[in-house]
Phi, psi and omega in degrees: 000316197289315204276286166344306188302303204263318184220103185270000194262157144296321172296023184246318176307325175274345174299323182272329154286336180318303186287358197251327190277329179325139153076335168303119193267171189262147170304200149290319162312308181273006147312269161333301171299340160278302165314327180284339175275280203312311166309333184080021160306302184237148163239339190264160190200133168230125206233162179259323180340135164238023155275162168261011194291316195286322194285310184321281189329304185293326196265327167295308207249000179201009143096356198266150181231103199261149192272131182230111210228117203241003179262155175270313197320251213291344161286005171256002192277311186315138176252120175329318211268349208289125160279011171284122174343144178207117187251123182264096170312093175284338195248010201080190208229158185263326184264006178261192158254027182248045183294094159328107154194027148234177208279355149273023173265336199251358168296315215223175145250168183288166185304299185293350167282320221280351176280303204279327171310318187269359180274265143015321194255352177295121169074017203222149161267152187239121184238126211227110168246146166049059159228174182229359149086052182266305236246121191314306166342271210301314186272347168291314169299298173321288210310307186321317197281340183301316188245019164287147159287332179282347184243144181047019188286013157263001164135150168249124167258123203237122178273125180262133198251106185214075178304330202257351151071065167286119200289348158201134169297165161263148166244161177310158194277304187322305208280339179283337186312282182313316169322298165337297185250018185223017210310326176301333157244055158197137216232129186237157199220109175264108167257166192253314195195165166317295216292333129347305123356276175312314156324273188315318146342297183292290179295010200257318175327288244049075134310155182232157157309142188295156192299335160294353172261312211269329187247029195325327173304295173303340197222006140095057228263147172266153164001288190323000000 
């Protein structure tokens, strides 16, 4: 509402993220996470995100070029089974103008994000961080696939953001509803953070860090 109030135009809006997203380096969380894409855990990422920090990241610290696509135009060309990575925009890009992010924006995804979404999760489990599970797009394909046998049947992992490691959370109401009716796939995980996360991930893999950290000489490590 507030964000609608203050940049009523979309270009004012996609202007104001762009300066709020410029310039930004990926943490540490995304660190990890590019080792674990790099590692061969995952390849696929489906995201609300309109940065470029998870593609930065992967291209930085390991040399990886992840195919990264915020258009339905062009999101029906990817192929799932391809093992080169794929960060999926669901919501746009910071540097276009087809950003999702007011709330009629946020009813539906366009058809060919919202095919490839369901594409992605067929025969897969889905592990779901740093979303609050609000906007009707995302959670109508889940509530649907939750309960298909060919979708998610390894399980929905829904990460609960619990710094202060509280013994019960509130959850968004859309996500208890599927916990209700689905309580046998769907799995809740209490985190402190991404970046933690991502650790404990990373090392349980046994991942190793990349040859720009670990061989800083040899590889040329920047300032940074």
């Amino acid at each position: 509402l507030l964000f609608n109030y203050f940049f009523q135009q979309p270009k004012e809006r996609q202007l104001f993220i762009e300066q709020e997203v410029e310039g930004k380096k990926p943490t540490f969380g995304y660190l990890y996470l590019a080792g674990l894409i790099a590692h061969k855990r995952v390849n696929r990422m489906l995201t609300t995100n309109f940065d470029d920090l998870l593609a930065d990241a992967l291209v930085k610290y390991y040399d990886i070029k992840p195919i990264d696509c915020a258009f339905d135009s062009g999101v029906r060309g990817i192929r799932v089974a391809s093992q080169r990575p794929k960060i999926i925009k669901l919501h746009g890009d910071f540097l276009y103008d087809n950003l999702r992010n007011m709330k009629h924006d946020l009813k539906s995804l366009d058809a060919n994000m919202e095919e490839k979404m369901y594409e992605m999760c067929k025969d897969s489990g889905l592990i779901v961080v740093g979303y609050s599970g609000s906007d009707e797009s995302v959670m109508a394909p889940i509530r649907d696939m939750i309960r298909k046998e060919d979708y998610l049947n390894m399980g929905l992992h829904w990460c609960v953001f619990n710094p202060e490691e509280k013994e019960e959370v509130e959850l968004p109401k859309k996500v208890e509803d599927i916990i209700n009716s689905n309580e046998d796939r769907v799995h809740l995980y209490s985190i402190s953070s991404f970046d933690n996360l991502m650790e404990k991930v990373f090392l349980a893999c046994g991942c190793t860090f990349p040859k720009v950290l670990t061989d800083p000489h040899t590889n040329n490590l920047p300032k940074e």
